[in-house]
PDB file of C-alpha atoms and ligand atoms in Angstrom:
ATOM      1  CA  UNK A 292      -0.121  -0.108  -0.244  1.00 80.00           C
ATOM      2  CA  UNK A 293       1.731   3.364  -0.564  1.00 88.00           C
ATOM      3  CA  UNK A 294       1.663   5.576   1.639  1.00 92.00           C
ATOM      4  CA  UNK A 295      -0.623   8.426   1.587  1.00 95.00           C
ATOM      5  CA  UNK A 296      -0.439  12.501   1.077  1.00 96.00           C
ATOM      6  CA  UNK A 297      -0.443  14.827   3.599  1.00 97.00           C
ATOM      7  CA  UNK A 298      -1.704  18.218   3.047  1.00 98.00           C
ATOM      8  CA  UNK A 299      -1.208  21.520   5.444  1.00 98.00           C
ATOM      9  CA  UNK A 300      -3.427  24.360   5.653  1.00 98.00           C
ATOM     10  CA  UNK A 301      -1.983  27.709   7.039  1.00 98.00           C
ATOM     11  CA  UNK A 302      -2.675  30.978   7.917  1.00 97.00           C
ATOM     12  CA  UNK A 303      -3.246  34.003  10.302  1.00 94.00           C
ATOM     13  CA  UNK A 304      -7.524  33.775  11.826  1.00 88.00           C
ATOM     14  CA  UNK A 305      -9.424  35.145   9.372  1.00 85.00           C
ATOM     15  CA  UNK A 306      -6.813  33.621   5.873  1.00 88.00           C
ATOM     16  CA  UNK A 307     -10.188  31.702   4.590  1.00 89.00           C
ATOM     17  CA  UNK A 308      -8.419  28.827   5.324  1.00 94.00           C
ATOM     18  CA  UNK A 309     -11.781  26.988   6.425  1.00 93.00           C
ATOM     19  CA  UNK A 310     -13.493  27.785   3.545  1.00 94.00           C
ATOM     20  CA  UNK A 311     -10.782  26.678   1.335  1.00 97.00           C
ATOM     21  CA  UNK A 312     -10.568  23.119   2.521  1.00 98.00           C
ATOM     22  CA  UNK A 313     -14.032  22.425   1.673  1.00 97.00           C
ATOM     23  CA  UNK A 314     -13.259  23.685  -1.512  1.00 98.00           C
ATOM     24  CA  UNK A 315     -10.445  21.654  -2.038  1.00 98.00           C
ATOM     25  CA  UNK A 316     -11.887  18.432  -0.211  1.00 98.00           C
ATOM     26  CA  UNK A 317     -15.142  19.000  -2.711  1.00 98.00           C
ATOM     27  CA  UNK A 318     -12.916  18.776  -5.481  1.00 96.00           C
ATOM     28  CA  UNK A 319     -10.681  15.709  -4.624  1.00 96.00           C
ATOM     29  CA  UNK A 320     -14.012  13.996  -4.284  1.00 96.00           C
ATOM     30  CA  UNK A 321     -15.216  14.642  -7.508  1.00 95.00           C
ATOM     31  CA  UNK A 322     -11.497  13.230  -8.530  1.00 92.00           C
ATOM     32  CA  UNK A 323     -12.643   9.873  -6.357  1.00 92.00           C
ATOM     33  CA  UNK A 324     -10.403  10.503  -3.287  1.00 93.00           C
ATOM     34  CA  UNK A 325     -11.777  10.955   0.237  1.00 95.00           C
ATOM     35  CA  UNK A 326      -9.645  13.102   1.919  1.00 97.00           C
ATOM     36  CA  UNK A 327      -9.626  12.725   5.960  1.00 98.00           C
ATOM     37  CA  UNK A 328     -10.063  16.286   7.091  1.00 98.00           C
ATOM     38  CA  UNK A 329      -8.450  17.411  10.543  1.00 98.00           C
ATOM     39  CA  UNK A 330      -7.394  20.684  12.485  1.00 97.00           C
ATOM     40  CA  UNK A 331      -5.529  21.211  15.046  1.00 98.00           C
ATOM     41  CA  UNK A 332      -5.726  22.545  17.798  1.00 97.00           C
ATOM     42  CA  UNK A 333      -8.394  19.300  18.007  1.00 97.00           C
ATOM     43  CA  UNK A 334      -9.703  16.457  16.139  1.00 95.00           C
ATOM     44  CA  UNK A 335      -9.474  14.017  18.622  1.00 98.00           C
ATOM     45  CA  UNK A 336     -11.305  13.541  21.721  1.00 98.00           C
ATOM     46  CA  UNK A 337      -8.686  14.507  23.624  1.00 98.00           C
ATOM     47  CA  UNK A 338      -7.133  17.229  21.544  1.00 97.00           C
ATOM     48  CA  UNK A 339     -10.517  18.790  22.360  1.00 96.00           C
ATOM     49  CA  UNK A 340     -10.215  18.870  25.469  1.00 96.00           C
ATOM     50  CA  UNK A 341      -6.661  20.517  25.226  1.00 96.00           C
ATOM     51  CA  UNK A 342      -7.821  23.080  22.380  1.00 95.00           C
ATOM     52  CA  UNK A 343     -11.014  23.874  25.295  1.00 92.00           C
ATOM     53  CA  UNK A 344      -7.959  24.859  27.913  1.00 91.00           C
ATOM     54  CA  UNK A 345      -6.081  26.499  24.644  1.00 92.00           C
ATOM     55  CA  UNK A 346      -8.741  29.241  23.293  1.00 89.00           C
ATOM     56  CA  UNK A 347     -11.696  29.885  25.654  1.00 83.00           C
ATOM     57  CA  UNK A 348     -10.965  33.325  26.396  1.00 70.00           C
ATOM     58  CA  UNK A 349     -12.114  33.058  30.059  1.00 75.00           C
ATOM     59  CA  UNK A 350      -8.836  30.526  30.940  1.00 67.00           C
ATOM     60  CA  UNK A 351      -6.356  31.736  33.527  1.00 78.00           C
ATOM     61  CA  UNK A 352      -3.019  33.212  31.360  1.00 86.00           C
ATOM     62  CA  UNK A 353      -1.232  30.205  29.977  1.00 91.00           C
ATOM     63  CA  UNK A 354       2.595  30.271  30.107  1.00 94.00           C
ATOM     64  CA  UNK A 355       4.049  30.703  26.542  1.00 96.00           C
ATOM     65  CA  UNK A 356       5.996  27.248  27.048  1.00 97.00           C
ATOM     66  CA  UNK A 357       2.686  25.618  28.382  1.00 96.00           C
ATOM     67  CA  UNK A 358       0.775  26.882  25.271  1.00 96.00           C
ATOM     68  CA  UNK A 359       3.872  25.637  23.251  1.00 98.00           C
ATOM     69  CA  UNK A 360       4.000  22.165  25.333  1.00 98.00           C
ATOM     70  CA  UNK A 361       0.179  22.104  25.149  1.00 97.00           C
ATOM     71  CA  UNK A 362      -0.018  22.899  20.766  1.00 98.00           C
ATOM     72  CA  UNK A 363       2.110  19.780  21.006  1.00 98.00           C
ATOM     73  CA  UNK A 364       0.323  17.013  23.215  1.00 98.00           C
ATOM     74  CA  UNK A 365      -2.834  17.966  20.718  1.00 98.00           C
ATOM     75  CA  UNK A 366      -0.288  17.196  17.689  1.00 98.00           C
ATOM     76  CA  UNK A 367       1.105  14.044  19.063  1.00 98.00           C
ATOM     77  CA  UNK A 368      -1.968  12.781  19.931  1.00 98.00           C
ATOM     78  CA  UNK A 369      -3.509  13.943  16.195  1.00 98.00           C
ATOM     79  CA  UNK A 370      -0.702  12.287  14.798  1.00 98.00           C
ATOM     80  CA  UNK A 371      -0.921   8.709  16.370  1.00 98.00           C
ATOM     81  CA  UNK A 372      -4.906   8.525  16.652  1.00 98.00           C
ATOM     82  CA  UNK A 373      -5.836  10.344  12.773  1.00 98.00           C
ATOM     83  CA  UNK A 374      -2.956  11.337  10.807  1.00 98.00           C
ATOM     84  CA  UNK A 375      -0.767   8.384  10.608  1.00 98.00           C
ATOM     85  CA  UNK A 376      -3.182   5.428  10.274  1.00 98.00           C
ATOM     86  CA  UNK A 377      -4.460   7.404   7.654  1.00 98.00           C
ATOM     87  CA  UNK A 378      -1.187   7.697   6.044  1.00 97.00           C
ATOM     88  CA  UNK A 379      -0.279   4.837   6.165  1.00 97.00           C
ATOM     89  CA  UNK A 380      -3.879   3.485   4.513  1.00 97.00           C
ATOM     90  CA  UNK A 381      -2.590   5.104   1.856  1.00 95.00           C
ATOM     91  CA  UNK A 382      -5.078   8.046   2.100  1.00 96.00           C
ATOM     92  CA  UNK A 383      -5.191  11.786   1.523  1.00 96.00           C
ATOM     93  CA  UNK A 384      -5.294  14.000   4.905  1.00 98.00           C
ATOM     94  CA  UNK A 385      -6.199  17.590   5.197  1.00 98.00           C
ATOM     95  CA  UNK A 386      -5.083  19.035   8.094  1.00 98.00           C
ATOM     96  CA  UNK A 387      -6.594  22.983   9.323  1.00 98.00           C
ATOM     97  CA  UNK A 388      -3.121  23.746  10.773  1.00 98.00           C
ATOM     98  CA  UNK A 389       0.826  21.871  11.973  1.00 98.00           C
ATOM     99  CA  UNK A 390       3.724  22.886  13.294  1.00 98.00           C
ATOM    100  CA  UNK A 391       3.657  26.302  11.054  1.00 98.00           C
ATOM    101  CA  UNK A 392       1.671  27.286  13.114  1.00 98.00           C
ATOM    102  CA  UNK A 393       3.263  26.890  16.190  1.00 98.00           C
ATOM    103  CA  UNK A 394       6.627  28.306  15.056  1.00 98.00           C
ATOM    104  CA  UNK A 395       4.711  31.163  13.729  1.00 98.00           C
ATOM    105  CA  UNK A 396       2.595  31.834  17.127  1.00 97.00           C
ATOM    106  CA  UNK A 397       4.938  30.601  20.262  1.00 98.00           C
ATOM    107  CA  UNK A 398       7.856  30.549  18.439  1.00 98.00           C
ATOM    108  CA  UNK A 399       7.215  34.118  16.123  1.00 98.00           C
ATOM    109  CA  UNK A 400       4.900  36.377  18.354  1.00 97.00           C
ATOM    110  CA  UNK A 401       5.466  35.062  21.457  1.00 97.00           C
ATOM    111  CA  UNK A 402       9.035  35.205  21.217  1.00 98.00           C
ATOM    112  CA  UNK A 403      10.036  31.146  22.047  1.00 98.00           C
ATOM    113  CA  UNK A 404      12.066  31.111  18.573  1.00 98.00           C
ATOM    114  CA  UNK A 405      11.909  28.401  15.874  1.00 98.00           C
ATOM    115  CA  UNK A 406      14.885  26.871  16.904  1.00 98.00           C
ATOM    116  CA  UNK A 407      13.075  25.175  20.168  1.00 98.00           C
ATOM    117  CA  UNK A 408       9.774  24.622  18.022  1.00 98.00           C
ATOM    118  CA  UNK A 409      11.749  22.649  15.614  1.00 98.00           C
ATOM    119  CA  UNK A 410      13.371  20.443  18.075  1.00 98.00           C
ATOM    120  CA  UNK A 411      10.283  19.900  19.724  1.00 98.00           C
ATOM    121  CA  UNK A 412       9.582  18.761  16.417  1.00 98.00           C
ATOM    122  CA  UNK A 413      11.430  16.522  16.200  1.00 98.00           C
ATOM    123  CA  UNK A 414      11.053  15.038  19.295  1.00 98.00           C
ATOM    124  CA  UNK A 415       7.602  14.840  19.552  1.00 98.00           C
ATOM    125  CA  UNK A 416       6.998  14.232  16.063  1.00 98.00           C
ATOM    126  CA  UNK A 417       8.904  11.929  14.873  1.00 98.00           C
ATOM    127  CA  UNK A 418      10.077  15.299  12.272  1.00 98.00           C
ATOM    128  CA  UNK A 419       6.640  14.504  10.242  1.00 98.00           C
ATOM    129  CA  UNK A 420       6.444  16.786   7.710  1.00 98.00           C
ATOM    130  CA  UNK A 421       4.422  17.465   5.326  1.00 98.00           C
ATOM    131  CA  UNK A 422       4.384  17.047   1.650  1.00 97.00           C
ATOM    132  CA  UNK A 423       2.535  20.161   1.043  1.00 97.00           C
ATOM    133  CA  UNK A 424       1.467  22.971   2.721  1.00 98.00           C
ATOM    134  CA  UNK A 425      -0.920  25.561   1.383  1.00 98.00           C
ATOM    135  CA  UNK A 426       0.060  29.270   3.102  1.00 98.00           C
ATOM    136  CA  UNK A 427      -3.110  31.748   2.882  1.00 97.00           C
ATOM    137  CA  UNK A 428      -1.536  35.457   3.170  1.00 96.00           C
ATOM    138  CA  UNK A 429      -3.657  38.108   2.714  1.00 93.00           C
ATOM    139  CA  UNK A 430      -2.759  41.228   4.254  1.00 91.00           C
ATOM    140  CA  UNK A 431      -2.917  41.403   7.635  1.00 90.00           C
ATOM    141  CA  UNK A 432      -5.399  44.236   7.906  1.00 89.00           C
ATOM    142  CA  UNK A 433      -7.992  42.010   6.174  1.00 86.00           C
ATOM    143  CA  UNK A 434      -7.539  38.897   7.742  1.00 84.00           C
ATOM    144  CA  UNK A 435      -7.505  40.798  10.974  1.00 86.00           C
ATOM    145  CA  UNK A 436     -11.031  42.087  10.442  1.00 87.00           C
ATOM    146  CA  UNK A 437     -12.521  38.436   8.786  1.00 84.00           C
ATOM    147  CA  UNK A 438     -11.211  37.067  11.564  1.00 80.00           C
ATOM    148  CA  UNK A 439     -13.372  39.715  14.076  1.00 82.00           C
ATOM    149  CA  UNK A 440     -16.323  39.310  12.199  1.00 85.00           C
ATOM    150  CA  UNK A 441     -15.941  35.291  12.997  1.00 80.00           C
ATOM    151  CA  UNK A 442     -15.771  35.858  16.404  1.00 78.00           C
ATOM    152  CA  UNK A 443     -18.675  37.960  16.750  1.00 82.00           C
ATOM    153  CA  UNK A 444     -20.844  35.798  15.014  1.00 83.00           C
ATOM    154  CA  UNK A 445     -19.977  32.760  16.652  1.00 78.00           C
ATOM    155  CA  UNK A 446     -20.493  34.623  20.294  1.00 79.00           C
ATOM    156  CA  UNK A 447     -24.426  35.224  18.679  1.00 83.00           C
ATOM    157  CA  UNK A 448     -24.698  32.333  17.281  1.00 82.00           C
ATOM    158  CA  UNK A 449     -22.931  29.290  20.122  1.00 76.00           C
ATOM    159  CA  UNK A 450     -22.466  31.785  23.312  1.00 73.00           C
ATOM    160  CA  UNK A 451     -19.013  30.393  23.210  1.00 66.00           C
ATOM    161  CA  UNK A 452     -16.071  32.602  23.040  1.00 66.00           C
ATOM    162  CA  UNK A 453     -12.646  30.995  21.703  1.00 71.00           C
ATOM    163  CA  UNK A 454     -11.134  34.329  21.060  1.00 74.00           C
ATOM    164  CA  UNK A 455      -8.534  33.628  23.340  1.00 79.00           C
ATOM    165  CA  UNK A 456      -5.535  34.518  20.683  1.00 82.00           C
ATOM    166  CA  UNK A 457      -7.844  37.087  18.828  1.00 78.00           C
ATOM    167  CA  UNK A 458      -7.928  39.670  22.017  1.00 78.00           C
ATOM    168  CA  UNK A 459      -4.288  40.110  20.844  1.00 84.00           C
ATOM    169  CA  UNK A 460      -3.227  42.959  19.448  1.00 84.00           C
ATOM    170  CA  UNK A 461      -2.280  44.247  16.095  1.00 88.00           C
ATOM    171  CA  UNK A 462       1.941  43.790  16.417  1.00 93.00           C
ATOM    172  CA  UNK A 463       1.604  39.961  17.687  1.00 94.00           C
ATOM    173  CA  UNK A 464      -0.375  39.048  14.702  1.00 94.00           C
ATOM    174  CA  UNK A 465       1.987  40.965  12.569  1.00 95.00           C
ATOM    175  CA  UNK A 466       4.986  39.201  13.860  1.00 96.00           C
ATOM    176  CA  UNK A 467       2.800  36.363  13.433  1.00 96.00           C
ATOM    177  CA  UNK A 468       2.486  36.864   9.571  1.00 95.00           C
ATOM    178  CA  UNK A 469       5.763  37.630   9.612  1.00 96.00           C
ATOM    179  CA  UNK A 470       7.198  34.739  11.028  1.00 98.00           C
ATOM    180  CA  UNK A 471       4.916  32.542   8.273  1.00 98.00           C
ATOM    181  CA  UNK A 472       6.856  33.914   5.224  1.00 96.00           C
ATOM    182  CA  UNK A 473       9.664  33.879   6.792  1.00 97.00           C
ATOM    183  CA  UNK A 474       9.254  30.143   6.940  1.00 98.00           C
ATOM    184  CA  UNK A 475       8.046  30.257   3.297  1.00 98.00           C
ATOM    185  CA  UNK A 476      11.307  31.436   2.075  1.00 97.00           C
ATOM    186  CA  UNK A 477      13.084  28.907   4.093  1.00 98.00           C
ATOM    187  CA  UNK A 478      10.891  26.319   3.066  1.00 97.00           C
ATOM    188  CA  UNK A 479       9.938  27.255  -0.278  1.00 97.00           C
ATOM    189  CA  UNK A 480       9.520  23.559  -1.663  1.00 96.00           C
ATOM    190  CA  UNK A 481       7.277  22.706   0.893  1.00 97.00           C
ATOM    191  CA  UNK A 482       4.919  25.876   0.928  1.00 98.00           C
ATOM    192  CA  UNK A 483       2.955  26.983  -1.615  1.00 97.00           C
ATOM    193  CA  UNK A 484       2.739  30.786  -0.247  1.00 98.00           C
ATOM    194  CA  UNK A 485      -1.013  32.234  -1.679  1.00 97.00           C
ATOM    195  CA  UNK A 486      -0.055  36.054  -0.742  1.00 94.00           C
ATOM    196  CA  UNK A 487      -2.681  39.024  -1.054  1.00 88.00           C
ATOM    197  CA  UNK A 488      -6.234  39.985  -1.548  1.00 88.00           C
ATOM    198  CA  UNK A 489      -7.959  37.345  -3.789  1.00 93.00           C
ATOM    199  CA  UNK A 490     -11.170  36.083  -4.375  1.00 94.00           C
ATOM    200  CA  UNK A 491     -12.478  33.003  -2.878  1.00 95.00           C
ATOM    201  CA  UNK A 492     -12.524  31.313  -6.249  1.00 97.00           C
ATOM    202  CA  UNK A 493      -8.809  32.774  -7.072  1.00 97.00           C
ATOM    203  CA  UNK A 494      -7.420  31.219  -4.183  1.00 97.00           C
ATOM    204  CA  UNK A 495      -8.916  27.973  -4.699  1.00 98.00           C
ATOM    205  CA  UNK A 496      -7.422  27.655  -8.407  1.00 97.00           C
ATOM    206  CA  UNK A 497      -3.633  28.579  -6.894  1.00 97.00           C
ATOM    207  CA  UNK A 498      -4.631  25.860  -4.373  1.00 98.00           C
ATOM    208  CA  UNK A 499      -5.635  22.969  -7.246  1.00 97.00           C
ATOM    209  CA  UNK A 500      -2.328  24.591  -9.142  1.00 96.00           C
ATOM    210  CA  UNK A 501       0.086  23.860  -5.852  1.00 96.00           C
ATOM    211  CA  UNK A 502      -1.754  20.402  -5.746  1.00 96.00           C
ATOM    212  CA  UNK A 503      -1.520  19.496  -9.099  1.00 94.00           C
ATOM    213  CA  UNK A 504       1.709  20.773  -9.674  1.00 90.00           C
ATOM    214  CA  UNK A 505       3.691  19.630  -6.723  1.00 84.00           C
ATOM    215  CA  UNK A 506       2.157  16.603  -5.969  1.00 85.00           C
ATOM    216  CA  UNK A 507       2.110  14.585  -9.428  1.00 82.00           C
ATOM    217  CA  UNK A 508       2.291  11.016  -7.745  1.00 81.00           C
ATOM    218  CA  UNK A 509      -1.209  11.154  -8.320  1.00 82.00           C
ATOM    219  CA  UNK A 510      -2.597  11.786 -11.482  1.00 78.00           C
ATOM    220  CA  UNK A 511      -5.569  14.106 -10.775  1.00 78.00           C
ATOM    221  CA  UNK A 512      -7.738  14.878 -14.156  1.00 73.00           C
ATOM    222  CA  UNK A 513     -11.251  13.014 -13.367  1.00 63.00           C
TER     223      UNK A 513
HETATM  224  P1  TYD B  59      -8.535  28.368  15.260  1.00 51.38           P
HETATM  225  O1  TYD B  59     -10.256  28.624  15.549  1.00 51.38           O
HETATM  226  O2  TYD B  59      -8.989  26.745  14.619  1.00 51.38           O
HETATM  227  O3  TYD B  59      -8.227  29.097  14.120  1.00 51.38           O
HETATM  228  P2  TYD B  59      -8.455  29.142  12.614  1.00 51.38           P
HETATM  229  O4  TYD B  59      -9.633  28.642  12.234  1.00 51.38           O
HETATM  230  O5  TYD B  59      -8.482  30.726  12.372  1.00 51.38           O
HETATM  231  O6  TYD B  59      -7.237  28.408  12.479  1.00 51.38           O
HETATM  232  O7  TYD B  59      -7.775  28.854  16.407  1.00 51.38           O
HETATM  233  C1  TYD B  59      -6.387  27.861  16.754  1.00 51.38           C
HETATM  234  C2  TYD B  59      -5.682  29.283  16.733  1.00 51.38           C
HETATM  235  O8  TYD B  59      -5.004  28.677  17.644  1.00 51.38           O
HETATM  236  C3  TYD B  59      -5.747  30.280  16.409  1.00 51.38           C
HETATM  237  O9  TYD B  59      -5.373  31.316  17.067  1.00 51.38           O
HETATM  238  C4  TYD B  59      -4.095  29.960  15.878  1.00 51.38           C
HETATM  239  C5  TYD B  59      -3.656  29.104  17.372  1.00 51.38           C
HETATM  240  N1  TYD B  59      -2.601  28.266  17.196  1.00 51.38           N
HETATM  241  C6  TYD B  59      -1.423  27.919  17.925  1.00 51.38           C
HETATM  242  O10 TYD B  59      -0.972  29.450  18.120  1.00 51.38           O
HETATM  243  N2  TYD B  59      -0.370  27.411  17.858  1.00 51.38           N
HETATM  244  C7  TYD B  59      -0.381  26.144  17.038  1.00 51.38           C
HETATM  245  O11 TYD B  59       0.693  25.711  17.152  1.00 51.38           O
HETATM  246  C8  TYD B  59      -1.651  25.668  16.321  1.00 51.38           C
HETATM  247  C9  TYD B  59      -2.127  25.018  15.848  1.00 51.38           C
HETATM  248  C10 TYD B  59      -2.804  26.998  16.813  1.00 51.38           C
END
């Protein structure tokens, strides 16, 4: 059984990842593949409990090192329970955020540094690398505006408030944005950088182009 494909989506809160993951999954389904969709933090029962700790704005302060360790605890569980079994069974995994998020948010914005994050990744995640990472990087302003509107809708609809990160100041997100760009430049083989304020359709087209060009082991035409 050939190993599956591991594709991750990255970007700021409000960069449109969720919409694009669904669009790509539908595109793959039309071509006879049934990708496994998962997200971090979360995606397993244990991970959902960690997610609540990490994202609930009512949580007591979380030290940056504790935050990073919890992100990796969640990831180790997801790899063991969801990602590795799916890849071993030859499936395509679409994962909403992975270690690039930790490098951008905890390494870059919280100041823990890339080296610490990458060292933990080697230790905790067996250095598992995505076959392709789709990094959505619209302007900082439009991401922040979209994230704010989404959070307001979520509070109105569900009464939940998963916005501990969204309460951060603009300078924090500006550091996340820059850290993501640095990763894209350093790992240009793996990371497809989709920049600018494009329409949903245009971003989808660029994603399809990146998937078809870079993941040639699968013939994507119908
Ligand atoms: P989520 O609601 O999943 O945001 P989005 O839909 O925008 O991806 O929240 C995840 C939050 O957790 C987001 O603000 C980024 C943050 N995060 C980290 O800081 N480090 C990480 O390693 C991961 C996976 C997420």
